[in-house]
CSV table of C-alpha atoms and ligand atoms in Angstrom, one decimal:
chain,number,residue,atom,x,y,z
A,1,MET,CA,0.0,0.0,0.0
A,2,ARG,CA,2.8,2.4,0.9
A,3,GLU,CA,4.3,1.7,-2.5
A,4,LEU,CA,1.1,2.9,-4.2
A,5,TYR,CA,0.9,6.1,-2.1
A,6,ARG,CA,4.5,6.8,-3.2
A,7,LYS,CA,3.5,6.3,-6.8
A,8,ILE,CA,0.9,9.1,-6.7
A,9,PRO,CA,2.2,11.7,-9.2
A,10,LYS,CA,3.1,15.2,-8.0
A,11,VAL,CA,0.2,17.7,-8.5
A,12,ASP,CA,2.6,19.9,-10.5
A,13,ARG,CA,3.0,17.3,-13.2
A,14,PHE,CA,-0.7,17.7,-14.0
A,15,LEU,CA,-0.6,21.4,-13.7
A,16,GLN,CA,2.1,21.6,-16.3
A,17,ASP,CA,0.7,19.0,-18.7
A,18,GLU,CA,0.3,20.6,-22.1
A,19,GLU,CA,-2.8,18.6,-22.9
A,20,LEU,CA,-4.6,19.6,-19.7
A,21,LEU,CA,-3.6,23.2,-20.2
A,22,GLU,CA,-5.0,23.1,-23.6
A,23,ILE,CA,-8.4,22.0,-22.2
A,24,LEU,CA,-8.1,24.8,-19.6
A,25,ASP,CA,-7.8,27.2,-22.5
A,26,GLY,CA,-6.7,30.2,-20.5
A,27,LYS,CA,-9.3,29.9,-17.8
A,28,PRO,CA,-8.1,30.3,-14.2
A,29,PRO,CA,-5.7,27.4,-13.1
A,30,PHE,CA,-8.0,27.1,-10.1
A,31,PHE,CA,-10.2,24.7,-12.2
A,32,LEU,CA,-7.3,22.4,-13.0
A,33,LYS,CA,-6.1,22.4,-9.4
A,34,LYS,CA,-9.6,21.5,-8.2
A,35,ALA,CA,-9.9,18.7,-10.8
A,36,VAL,CA,-6.5,17.2,-9.8
A,37,ASP,CA,-7.4,17.5,-6.1
A,38,ALA,CA,-10.7,15.6,-6.7
A,39,VAL,CA,-9.0,12.8,-8.6
A,40,LEU,CA,-6.1,12.4,-6.2
A,41,THR,CA,-8.4,12.4,-3.2
A,42,ARG,CA,-10.5,9.7,-4.7
A,43,LEU,CA,-7.4,7.7,-5.6
A,44,ARG,CA,-6.1,7.9,-2.0
A,45,GLU,CA,-9.4,6.7,-0.7
A,46,LYS,CA,-9.4,3.8,-3.1
A,47,ILE,CA,-5.8,2.9,-2.1
A,48,ALA,CA,-6.9,2.9,1.5
A,49,THR,CA,-9.8,0.5,0.9
A,50,GLY,CA,-7.7,-1.7,-1.3
A,51,GLU,CA,-10.0,-1.0,-4.3
A,52,VAL,CA,-7.1,0.0,-6.5
A,53,GLU,CA,-4.0,-2.2,-7.0
A,54,ASP,CA,-2.3,-0.2,-9.7
A,55,PHE,CA,-2.6,2.9,-11.8
A,56,SER,CA,-0.7,4.9,-14.3
A,57,TYR,CA,-0.2,8.7,-14.8
A,58,GLU,CA,-2.1,8.3,-18.2
A,59,GLU,CA,-5.1,6.7,-16.5
A,60,LEU,CA,-5.2,9.4,-13.9
A,61,LYS,CA,-4.8,12.1,-16.5
A,62,GLU,CA,-7.9,10.8,-18.4
A,63,GLU,CA,-9.8,11.1,-15.1
A,64,VAL,CA,-8.5,14.6,-14.5
A,65,LYS,CA,-9.5,15.5,-18.1
A,66,ARG,CA,-13.1,14.3,-17.5
A,67,GLU,CA,-13.2,16.1,-14.1
A,68,LEU,CA,-11.9,19.3,-15.7
A,69,LEU,CA,-14.3,19.3,-18.5
A,70,SER,CA,-17.1,18.8,-16.1
A,71,LEU,CA,-15.9,21.7,-13.9
A,72,LEU,CA,-15.6,24.0,-16.9
A,73,ARG,CA,-19.0,23.2,-18.1
A,74,PRO,CA,-21.9,25.4,-17.0
A,75,LYS,CA,-23.8,23.7,-14.2
A,76,LEU,CA,-27.0,24.0,-16.2
A,77,HIS,CA,-26.5,21.9,-19.3
A,78,LYS,CA,-28.0,19.6,-21.8
A,79,VAL,CA,-29.6,16.3,-20.8
A,80,ILE,CA,-31.0,13.5,-23.0
A,81,ASN,CA,-34.6,12.7,-21.9
A,82,ALA,CA,-35.1,9.0,-22.2
A,83,THR,CA,-38.0,8.9,-19.7
A,84,GLY,CA,-40.7,9.1,-22.4
A,85,VAL,CA,-42.3,12.0,-20.5
A,86,VAL,CA,-42.6,14.9,-23.0
A,87,LEU,CA,-43.4,17.6,-20.5
A,88,HIS,CA,-40.9,16.7,-17.7
A,89,THR,CA,-40.8,19.6,-15.3
A,90,ASN,CA,-37.4,18.5,-13.8
A,91,LEU,CA,-35.9,18.3,-17.3
A,92,GLY,CA,-37.0,21.8,-18.4
A,93,ARG,CA,-40.5,21.1,-19.7
A,94,ALA,CA,-40.9,22.1,-23.4
A,95,PRO,CA,-38.0,22.0,-25.7
A,96,ILE,CA,-38.2,24.9,-28.3
A,97,SER,CA,-37.7,24.6,-32.0
A,98,PRO,CA,-34.3,25.5,-33.6
A,99,SER,CA,-36.0,28.2,-35.7
A,100,VAL,CA,-37.4,29.8,-32.6
A,101,ALA,CA,-34.0,29.5,-31.0
A,102,GLU,CA,-32.5,31.2,-34.0
A,103,HIS,CA,-34.9,34.1,-33.6
A,104,LEU,CA,-34.2,34.3,-29.9
A,105,LYS,CA,-30.5,34.5,-30.6
A,106,GLU,CA,-30.9,37.5,-32.9
A,107,ILE,CA,-33.0,39.3,-30.3
A,108,ILE,CA,-30.7,38.7,-27.3
A,109,THR,CA,-27.3,39.2,-29.0
A,110,GLY,CA,-28.2,42.8,-30.0
A,111,TYR,CA,-30.9,45.4,-29.4
A,112,SER,CA,-34.5,45.1,-30.2
A,113,ASN,CA,-37.7,47.1,-30.3
A,114,LEU,CA,-38.9,45.6,-27.0
A,115,GLU,CA,-40.6,48.8,-25.8
A,116,TYR,CA,-40.0,51.1,-28.8
A,117,ASP,CA,-42.6,52.1,-31.3
A,118,LEU,CA,-40.7,52.4,-34.6
A,119,GLU,CA,-43.4,54.3,-36.4
A,120,LYS,CA,-43.8,57.0,-33.8
A,121,GLY,CA,-40.1,57.0,-32.8
A,122,LYS,CA,-40.9,56.8,-29.1
A,123,ARG,CA,-41.7,54.5,-26.3
A,124,GLY,CA,-44.0,51.6,-27.2
A,125,LEU,CA,-45.8,48.7,-25.4
A,126,ARG,CA,-43.9,45.6,-24.4
A,127,TYR,CA,-46.7,43.1,-25.0
A,128,ARG,CA,-48.2,44.4,-28.3
A,129,ASN,CA,-46.7,41.6,-30.4
A,130,LEU,CA,-48.2,38.9,-28.2
A,131,GLU,CA,-51.6,40.6,-27.8
A,132,TRP,CA,-52.7,40.4,-31.4
A,133,ILE,CA,-51.7,36.7,-31.9
A,134,LEU,CA,-53.4,35.5,-28.8
A,135,ARG,CA,-56.5,37.5,-29.6
A,136,GLU,CA,-56.5,36.1,-33.1
A,137,LEU,CA,-56.0,32.5,-31.9
A,138,THR,CA,-58.5,32.5,-29.1
A,139,GLY,CA,-61.0,35.2,-29.7
A,140,ALA,CA,-60.1,36.7,-26.2
A,141,GLU,CA,-60.9,40.4,-25.7
A,142,ASP,CA,-57.7,41.1,-23.9
A,143,VAL,CA,-54.4,39.6,-22.9
A,144,CYS,CA,-51.8,39.7,-20.0
A,145,VAL,CA,-48.7,37.6,-19.8
A,146,VAL,CA,-46.6,37.1,-16.7
A,147,ASN,CA,-43.6,35.1,-15.4
A,148,ASN,CA,-45.5,31.7,-15.0
A,149,ASN,CA,-48.9,30.4,-14.3
A,150,ALA,CA,-48.4,30.3,-10.6
A,151,GLY,CA,-47.8,34.1,-10.9
A,152,ALA,CA,-50.9,34.4,-13.1
A,153,VAL,CA,-53.1,32.8,-10.5
A,154,LEU,CA,-51.6,35.0,-7.8
A,155,LEU,CA,-52.1,38.1,-9.9
A,156,VAL,CA,-55.7,37.3,-11.0
A,157,LEU,CA,-56.7,36.6,-7.4
A,158,SER,CA,-55.0,39.7,-6.0
A,159,ALA,CA,-56.4,42.0,-8.7
A,160,LEU,CA,-60.0,40.6,-8.7
A,161,ALA,CA,-60.6,39.2,-5.2
A,162,LYS,CA,-58.4,40.8,-2.5
A,163,GLY,CA,-60.3,40.9,0.8
A,164,LYS,CA,-63.2,39.1,-0.8
A,165,GLU,CA,-64.4,35.5,-1.2
A,166,VAL,CA,-63.5,33.1,-3.9
A,167,ILE,CA,-65.5,29.9,-4.2
A,168,VAL,CA,-63.6,26.8,-5.2
A,169,SER,CA,-64.6,23.1,-5.1
A,170,ARG,CA,-62.9,20.9,-2.5
A,171,GLY,CA,-62.1,18.5,-5.3
A,172,GLU,CA,-59.9,21.2,-6.9
A,173,LEU,CA,-57.8,22.4,-4.0
A,174,ILE,CA,-54.7,21.0,-5.6
A,175,GLU,CA,-51.0,21.0,-5.0
A,176,ILE,CA,-48.7,20.9,-8.0
A,177,GLY,CA,-45.1,19.8,-7.9
A,178,GLY,CA,-42.8,22.4,-6.5
A,179,SER,CA,-45.1,23.6,-3.7
A,180,PHE,CA,-47.8,25.4,-5.6
A,181,ARG,CA,-50.9,25.0,-3.5
A,182,ILE,CA,-54.1,26.7,-4.4
A,183,PRO,CA,-55.1,27.5,-0.7
A,184,ASP,CA,-51.6,29.0,-0.1
A,185,VAL,CA,-51.6,31.1,-3.2
A,186,MET,CA,-55.1,32.3,-2.3
A,187,GLU,CA,-53.9,33.4,1.1
A,188,GLN,CA,-51.0,35.2,-0.3
A,189,SER,CA,-53.3,37.1,-2.7
A,190,GLY,CA,-55.4,38.3,0.2
A,191,ALA,CA,-58.5,36.6,-1.2
A,192,LEU,CA,-60.6,34.4,1.1
A,193,LEU,CA,-61.0,30.8,0.1
A,194,LYS,CA,-64.5,29.5,0.4
A,195,GLU,CA,-64.4,25.8,-0.1
A,196,VAL,CA,-67.5,24.0,-1.3
A,197,GLY,CA,-68.6,20.4,-1.9
A,198,THR,CA,-66.6,17.4,-0.9
A,199,THR,CA,-63.4,15.8,-2.2
A,200,ASN,CA,-65.2,13.6,-4.7
A,201,LYS,CA,-68.5,15.5,-5.3
A,202,THR,CA,-69.4,19.1,-5.9
A,203,HIS,CA,-72.9,20.1,-7.1
A,204,PRO,CA,-74.1,23.4,-8.7
A,205,TRP,CA,-76.1,24.2,-5.6
A,206,ASP,CA,-72.9,24.0,-3.5
A,207,TYR,CA,-71.7,27.1,-5.3
A,208,GLU,CA,-75.1,28.8,-5.2
A,209,ASN,CA,-75.5,28.3,-1.5
A,210,ALA,CA,-72.0,29.8,-0.8
A,211,ILE,CA,-72.6,32.9,-2.8
A,212,ASN,CA,-73.1,36.1,-0.7
A,213,GLU,CA,-72.5,39.8,-1.2
A,214,ASN,CA,-68.8,39.4,-0.4
A,215,THR,CA,-68.2,36.8,-3.3
A,216,ALA,CA,-65.8,38.2,-5.9
A,217,LEU,CA,-65.1,35.2,-8.0
A,218,LEU,CA,-66.1,31.6,-8.9
A,219,MET,CA,-62.9,29.7,-9.6
A,220,LYS,CA,-62.3,26.4,-11.4
A,221,VAL,CA,-58.9,24.7,-11.2
A,222,HIS,CA,-57.9,22.1,-13.7
A,223,THR,CA,-56.9,19.0,-11.6
A,224,SER,CA,-53.7,18.7,-13.6
A,225,ASN,CA,-51.8,15.9,-12.0
A,226,TYR,CA,-54.4,13.6,-10.6
A,227,ARG,CA,-58.0,12.5,-11.2
A,228,ILE,CA,-60.7,11.5,-8.7
A,229,LEU,CA,-62.2,8.3,-10.0
A,230,GLY,CA,-65.3,6.4,-9.1
A,231,PHE,CA,-68.2,8.0,-7.4
A,232,THR,CA,-67.6,11.6,-8.5
A,233,GLU,CA,-69.3,14.6,-9.7
A,234,SER,CA,-68.0,18.1,-10.5
A,235,VAL,CA,-69.5,21.2,-11.9
A,236,SER,CA,-68.6,21.8,-15.5
A,237,THR,CA,-67.2,25.1,-16.7
A,238,LYS,CA,-70.4,25.7,-18.6
A,239,GLU,CA,-72.6,25.2,-15.5
A,240,LEU,CA,-70.3,27.4,-13.5
A,241,VAL,CA,-70.6,30.2,-16.1
A,242,GLU,CA,-74.4,29.9,-15.8
A,243,ILE,CA,-74.2,30.3,-12.1
A,244,GLY,CA,-71.8,33.2,-12.5
A,245,ARG,CA,-74.2,34.9,-15.0
A,246,LYS,CA,-77.2,34.4,-12.7
A,247,TYR,CA,-75.5,36.1,-9.8
A,248,GLY,CA,-73.4,38.6,-11.7
A,249,ILE,CA,-70.1,37.1,-10.5
A,250,PRO,CA,-67.1,36.5,-12.8
A,251,VAL,CA,-65.7,33.0,-13.4
A,252,TYR,CA,-62.0,32.3,-13.5
A,253,GLU,CA,-60.5,29.0,-14.7
A,254,ASP,CA,-56.9,28.0,-14.0
A,255,LEU,CA,-56.5,25.7,-16.9
A,256,GLY,CA,-52.9,24.6,-15.9
A,257,SER,CA,-51.5,23.3,-19.2
A,258,GLY,CA,-53.8,25.0,-21.7
A,259,SER,CA,-53.7,23.7,-25.2
A,260,PHE,CA,-54.7,25.4,-28.5
A,261,ILE,CA,-55.0,22.1,-30.3
A,262,ASP,CA,-57.6,19.4,-29.6
A,263,VAL,CA,-55.8,16.5,-28.1
A,264,THR,CA,-58.3,13.9,-29.4
A,265,LYS,CA,-56.4,14.3,-32.7
A,266,LEU,CA,-53.5,12.4,-31.0
A,267,GLY,CA,-55.8,9.6,-29.9
A,268,LEU,CA,-56.1,11.0,-26.3
A,269,SER,CA,-59.4,11.7,-24.6
A,270,TYR,CA,-60.9,15.1,-24.7
A,271,GLU,CA,-59.5,18.0,-22.8
A,272,PRO,CA,-60.9,21.5,-23.3
A,273,THR,CA,-58.8,23.8,-25.4
A,274,VAL,CA,-58.2,27.4,-24.5
A,275,GLN,CA,-60.6,28.4,-27.2
A,276,ASP,CA,-63.3,26.0,-25.9
A,277,VAL,CA,-63.0,27.4,-22.4
A,278,LEU,CA,-63.3,31.0,-23.6
A,279,LYS,CA,-66.2,30.0,-25.8
A,280,SER,CA,-68.0,28.5,-22.9
A,281,GLY,CA,-68.2,32.0,-21.4
A,282,VAL,CA,-65.5,32.0,-18.8
A,283,ASP,CA,-64.5,35.6,-17.9
A,284,VAL,CA,-60.8,34.9,-17.2
A,285,VAL,CA,-58.6,31.9,-18.0
A,286,SER,CA,-54.9,31.4,-17.3
A,287,PHE,CA,-52.4,28.7,-18.3
A,288,SER,CA,-48.6,28.0,-18.7
A,289,GLY,CA,-46.4,28.9,-21.6
A,290,ASP,CA,-44.2,25.9,-21.4
A,291,LYS,CA,-46.6,23.0,-20.9
A,292,LEU,CA,-48.7,21.9,-24.0
A,293,LEU,CA,-48.2,25.3,-25.5
A,294,GLY,CA,-44.6,24.3,-26.1
A,295,GLY,CA,-43.0,27.8,-25.6
A,296,ALA,CA,-41.2,29.5,-22.8
A,297,GLN,CA,-42.0,29.6,-19.0
A,298,ALA,CA,-44.8,32.1,-18.8
A,299,GLY,CA,-48.3,32.5,-17.4
A,300,ILE,CA,-50.9,33.6,-20.0
A,301,ILE,CA,-54.1,35.3,-18.9
A,302,LEU,CA,-56.9,35.8,-21.3
A,303,GLY,CA,-60.4,37.2,-21.0
A,304,LYS,CA,-62.9,40.0,-20.7
A,305,LYS,CA,-61.4,43.5,-21.3
A,306,GLU,CA,-62.9,45.0,-18.2
A,307,LEU,CA,-61.3,42.4,-15.9
A,308,LEU,CA,-58.1,42.2,-17.8
A,309,GLN,CA,-57.7,46.0,-17.4
A,310,LYS,CA,-57.8,45.6,-13.6
A,311,ILE,CA,-55.3,42.7,-13.8
A,312,LYS,CA,-52.9,44.6,-16.0
A,313,LYS,CA,-53.0,47.7,-13.8
A,314,HIS,CA,-52.2,45.8,-10.6
A,315,PRO,CA,-48.6,46.4,-9.3
A,316,LEU,CA,-47.9,42.7,-9.2
A,317,ASN,CA,-48.2,42.6,-13.0
A,318,ARG,CA,-45.1,44.8,-13.2
A,319,ALA,CA,-43.3,42.6,-10.6
A,320,LEU,CA,-44.1,39.4,-12.5
A,321,ARG,CA,-43.3,40.8,-16.0
A,322,ILE,CA,-41.6,38.7,-18.6
A,323,ASP,CA,-38.3,39.5,-20.2
A,324,LYS,CA,-37.4,39.8,-23.9
A,325,MET,CA,-36.2,36.2,-24.1
A,326,THR,CA,-39.6,34.9,-23.1
A,327,LEU,CA,-41.4,37.4,-25.4
A,328,ALA,CA,-39.2,36.3,-28.3
A,329,VAL,CA,-39.8,32.6,-27.8
A,330,LEU,CA,-43.5,33.0,-27.1
A,331,GLU,CA,-44.2,35.1,-30.2
A,332,ALA,CA,-42.2,32.8,-32.5
A,333,THR,CA,-43.9,29.8,-31.1
A,334,LEU,CA,-47.5,31.2,-31.1
A,335,ILE,CA,-47.2,32.3,-34.7
A,336,TYR,CA,-47.1,28.6,-35.7
A,337,TYR,CA,-50.5,28.0,-34.2
A,338,LEU,CA,-52.1,30.3,-36.8
A,339,ASN,CA,-51.7,27.1,-39.0
A,340,GLU,CA,-52.4,24.0,-36.9
A,341,THR,CA,-50.6,21.6,-39.3
A,342,LEU,CA,-47.5,23.8,-39.1
A,343,ALA,CA,-47.8,23.9,-35.3
A,344,ILE,CA,-47.8,20.1,-35.0
A,345,LYS,CA,-44.9,19.9,-37.4
A,346,GLU,CA,-42.7,22.7,-36.0
A,347,ILE,CA,-43.3,22.8,-32.2
A,348,PRO,CA,-41.2,20.0,-30.6
A,349,VAL,CA,-43.8,19.2,-28.0
A,350,TRP,CA,-46.4,18.6,-30.6
A,351,LYS,CA,-44.0,16.9,-33.0
A,352,LEU,CA,-43.2,14.4,-30.2
A,353,LEU,CA,-46.8,13.9,-29.1
A,354,SER,CA,-47.9,13.2,-32.6
A,355,GLN,CA,-45.3,10.6,-33.4
A,356,LYS,CA,-46.6,7.4,-34.9
A,357,PRO,CA,-45.7,4.2,-33.0
A,358,GLU,CA,-43.7,3.1,-36.1
A,359,GLU,CA,-41.6,6.2,-35.9
A,360,VAL,CA,-40.7,5.6,-32.3
A,361,LYS,CA,-40.0,1.9,-33.1
A,362,PHE,CA,-37.7,3.1,-35.9
A,363,LYS,CA,-35.6,5.1,-33.4
A,364,ALA,CA,-35.4,2.1,-31.1
A,365,LYS,CA,-34.2,-0.1,-33.9
A,366,LYS,CA,-31.6,2.4,-34.9
A,367,LEU,CA,-30.2,2.4,-31.4
A,368,VAL,CA,-30.1,-1.4,-31.2
A,369,LYS,CA,-28.5,-1.6,-34.6
A,370,ILE,CA,-25.6,0.6,-33.6
A,371,LEU,CA,-25.1,-1.4,-30.4
A,372,GLU,CA,-25.1,-4.7,-32.4
A,373,ASN,CA,-22.7,-3.4,-35.0
A,374,GLU,CA,-20.3,-2.2,-32.3
A,375,GLY,CA,-20.4,-5.5,-30.4
A,376,PHE,CA,-22.2,-4.3,-27.3
A,377,PRO,CA,-21.5,-7.0,-24.7
A,378,GLY,CA,-24.9,-6.5,-22.9
A,379,ASN,CA,-28.4,-7.5,-23.7
A,380,VAL,CA,-30.8,-5.2,-25.5
A,381,LYS,CA,-34.4,-5.8,-26.3
A,382,ILE,CA,-37.1,-3.6,-27.9
A,383,PHE,CA,-40.5,-3.7,-26.4
A,384,LYS,CA,-43.8,-1.9,-26.5
A,385,ASP,CA,-44.9,0.3,-23.6
A,386,ARG,CA,-46.8,3.5,-22.8
A,387,SER,CA,-45.4,6.9,-22.1
A,388,GLU,CA,-46.8,9.5,-19.8
A,389,ILE,CA,-47.3,13.1,-21.0
A,390,GLY,CA,-46.3,14.9,-17.8
A,391,GLY,CA,-46.1,18.5,-16.9
A,392,GLY,CA,-49.4,18.4,-15.1
A,393,ALA,CA,-51.1,17.9,-18.4
A,394,LEU,CA,-53.6,15.1,-19.2
A,395,PRO,CA,-53.6,13.1,-16.0
A,396,LEU,CA,-53.7,9.3,-16.4
A,397,GLN,CA,-53.4,9.6,-20.2
A,398,THR,CA,-50.6,7.8,-22.0
A,399,LEU,CA,-49.4,7.3,-25.5
A,400,PRO,CA,-47.9,4.1,-27.1
A,401,THR,CA,-44.1,4.0,-27.2
A,402,TYR,CA,-41.2,1.7,-27.7
A,403,CYS,CA,-38.4,1.2,-25.2
A,404,VAL,CA,-35.0,-0.4,-25.4
A,405,ARG,CA,-34.4,-2.5,-22.3
A,406,VAL,CA,-30.7,-2.7,-21.5
A,407,GLU,CA,-29.0,-5.4,-19.4
A,408,VAL,CA,-25.4,-5.5,-18.6
A,409,LYS,CA,-23.8,-8.4,-16.7
A,410,GLY,CA,-22.6,-7.3,-13.3
A,411,LEU,CA,-24.7,-4.1,-13.2
A,412,SER,CA,-28.1,-3.6,-11.7
A,413,ALA,CA,-30.7,-1.4,-13.4
A,414,HIS,CA,-30.0,1.3,-10.8
A,415,GLU,CA,-26.3,1.1,-11.4
A,416,ILE,CA,-26.8,1.4,-15.2
A,417,ASP,CA,-29.1,4.4,-14.5
A,418,ARG,CA,-26.5,6.1,-12.3
A,419,LYS,CA,-23.7,5.6,-14.8
A,420,MET,CA,-25.8,6.9,-17.6
A,421,ARG,CA,-26.7,10.0,-15.6
A,422,ASN,CA,-23.0,10.6,-14.9
A,423,LEU,CA,-21.7,10.7,-18.4
A,424,TYR,CA,-22.0,13.8,-20.6
A,425,PRO,CA,-24.5,14.6,-21.9
A,426,PRO,CA,-26.3,12.7,-19.2
A,427,VAL,CA,-29.1,10.2,-20.2
A,428,VAL,CA,-32.1,10.1,-17.9
A,429,GLY,CA,-33.9,6.8,-18.6
A,430,ARG,CA,-36.4,5.0,-16.5
A,431,ILE,CA,-36.6,1.9,-14.4
A,432,LYS,CA,-39.5,-0.4,-14.6
A,433,ASP,CA,-39.8,-3.8,-13.0
A,434,LYS,CA,-36.1,-3.8,-12.1
A,435,SER,CA,-35.2,-3.2,-15.7
A,436,TYR,CA,-33.3,-0.2,-17.2
A,437,LEU,CA,-35.3,1.3,-20.0
A,438,ILE,CA,-34.5,3.9,-22.7
A,439,ASP,CA,-37.9,5.2,-23.7
A,440,MET,CA,-37.4,6.3,-27.3
A,441,PHE,CA,-40.6,8.6,-27.3
A,442,THR,CA,-38.6,11.6,-26.1
A,443,VAL,CA,-35.3,10.8,-27.7
A,444,PHE,CA,-34.3,13.0,-30.6
A,445,GLU,CA,-32.8,11.2,-33.6
A,446,LYS,CA,-29.5,13.0,-33.3
A,447,GLU,CA,-29.1,11.8,-29.7
A,448,ILE,CA,-29.2,8.1,-30.6
A,449,PRO,CA,-25.5,7.8,-31.4
A,450,ILE,CA,-24.7,9.5,-28.1
A,451,ILE,CA,-26.8,7.1,-26.1
A,452,ALA,CA,-25.2,4.2,-28.0
A,453,SER,CA,-21.7,5.5,-27.2
A,454,HIS,CA,-22.6,5.9,-23.5
A,455,LEU,CA,-23.9,2.3,-23.4
A,456,LEU,CA,-20.8,1.1,-25.1
A,457,ASN,CA,-18.7,2.8,-22.4
A,458,LEU,CA,-20.5,1.1,-19.5
A,459,GLU,CA,-18.2,-1.0,-17.4
A,460,PRO,CA,-19.2,-3.1,-14.5
B,1,PLP,C1,-48.8,23.7,-13.8
B,1,PLP,C2,-49.9,24.4,-13.2
B,1,PLP,C3,-49.7,25.6,-12.5
B,1,PLP,C4,-48.4,26.2,-12.4
B,1,PLP,O1,-48.0,26.7,-13.6
B,1,PLP,P1,-46.5,27.2,-13.8
B,1,PLP,O2,-46.4,27.8,-15.2
B,1,PLP,O3,-45.6,26.0,-13.6
B,1,PLP,O4,-46.2,28.2,-12.7
B,1,PLP,C5,-50.9,26.1,-11.9
B,1,PLP,N1,-52.1,25.5,-12.0
B,1,PLP,C6,-52.3,24.4,-12.6
B,1,PLP,C7,-53.6,23.8,-12.6
B,1,PLP,C8,-51.2,23.7,-13.2
B,1,PLP,O5,-51.4,22.6,-13.9
């Protein structure tokens, strides 16, 4: 053991290594020192436990190289999504299209007319570009866009119901991943929550009985990430609108995901589109910009002019305002929806969701073929499964997919998973019944060779 300790190379040898200095590329030597430290610390530990019997400078240098590359890389970086979940909140929700990204690049690498009216040569309005498209697409009278849908809910409640009562069904008092709870948001807004009905059943008269002179709003919340099944009853948007009309109280729906395209076209069961919700007479609706819309993180609020004016004038609107990056991505994405066929073809979320099973199978075959050609020592098998949609959209609904199951002698599914997550770019797959799966539904064609190369580098 003492022999081995003595064999550990001097730190300076690494710090003066031409090849490592080239990777450092003029950045502070601090990064290289840190990489060497990490590798040598690990080595000493392994010597102590007897895990390592021999090593060479070259081997250690390879490790330092990997460590250095990882230290120099921004901590927010690309990941390959092999979970099959198209709207994966932890993996950044909606990917945007390269053409949208191209437009974004032009906006952010120079100046833009963000708040400048070129005709008049003076200050203009920040949201004018989004307003016309959203009105055109949905028939809404007015538009407001903020940082995210959680912000939208807070803003709507603050502007329309502060100090007053908002009636919500107990079946809709939801919590969404990342600590968004309707009762908490309500409290923060200063509105008073008036719960009606029971967890599984709410009737129209539950709302009617709760209405009094202090009621400001009837609210409906899309139960995005769960469904109550069995003996249930809820009040539809249409019924709620009728009650609202009868008593002269506005109706607000938090739609969560909010789609412009009818999802039955994908073979999924019906979910109301934003257009449907507005047509049913709801006064205000809000939804996310990066769920089924497939754009950037944002909260979009649409509805009646009179109410939207109040919302837009509220100081929180300024505090929650979106930046030019979001505006650029949203505008370029929304434009596609003016032609639905184009939207499905060009917006990655829709492109993925509308894949035919054969197309997914084709990607699976492509991966398996590379592995076979390269003599992958493990076992791979293609099999049919179902992928979730995610992002608090379409609870319980799944789409057909094909997965590649990977088995490597001497490695458990969890060990394969860990190794695949620790290579660059990391691959996040899924584990089902103790098997490691690459769900091809969310894998882009150009990522297939990268996944193959990672798998070929797996060592027990
Ligand atoms: C996702 C979701 C939200 C939060 O939207 P963000 O854009 O993530 O802030 C709020 N309400 C519902 C019903 C949702 O599904």
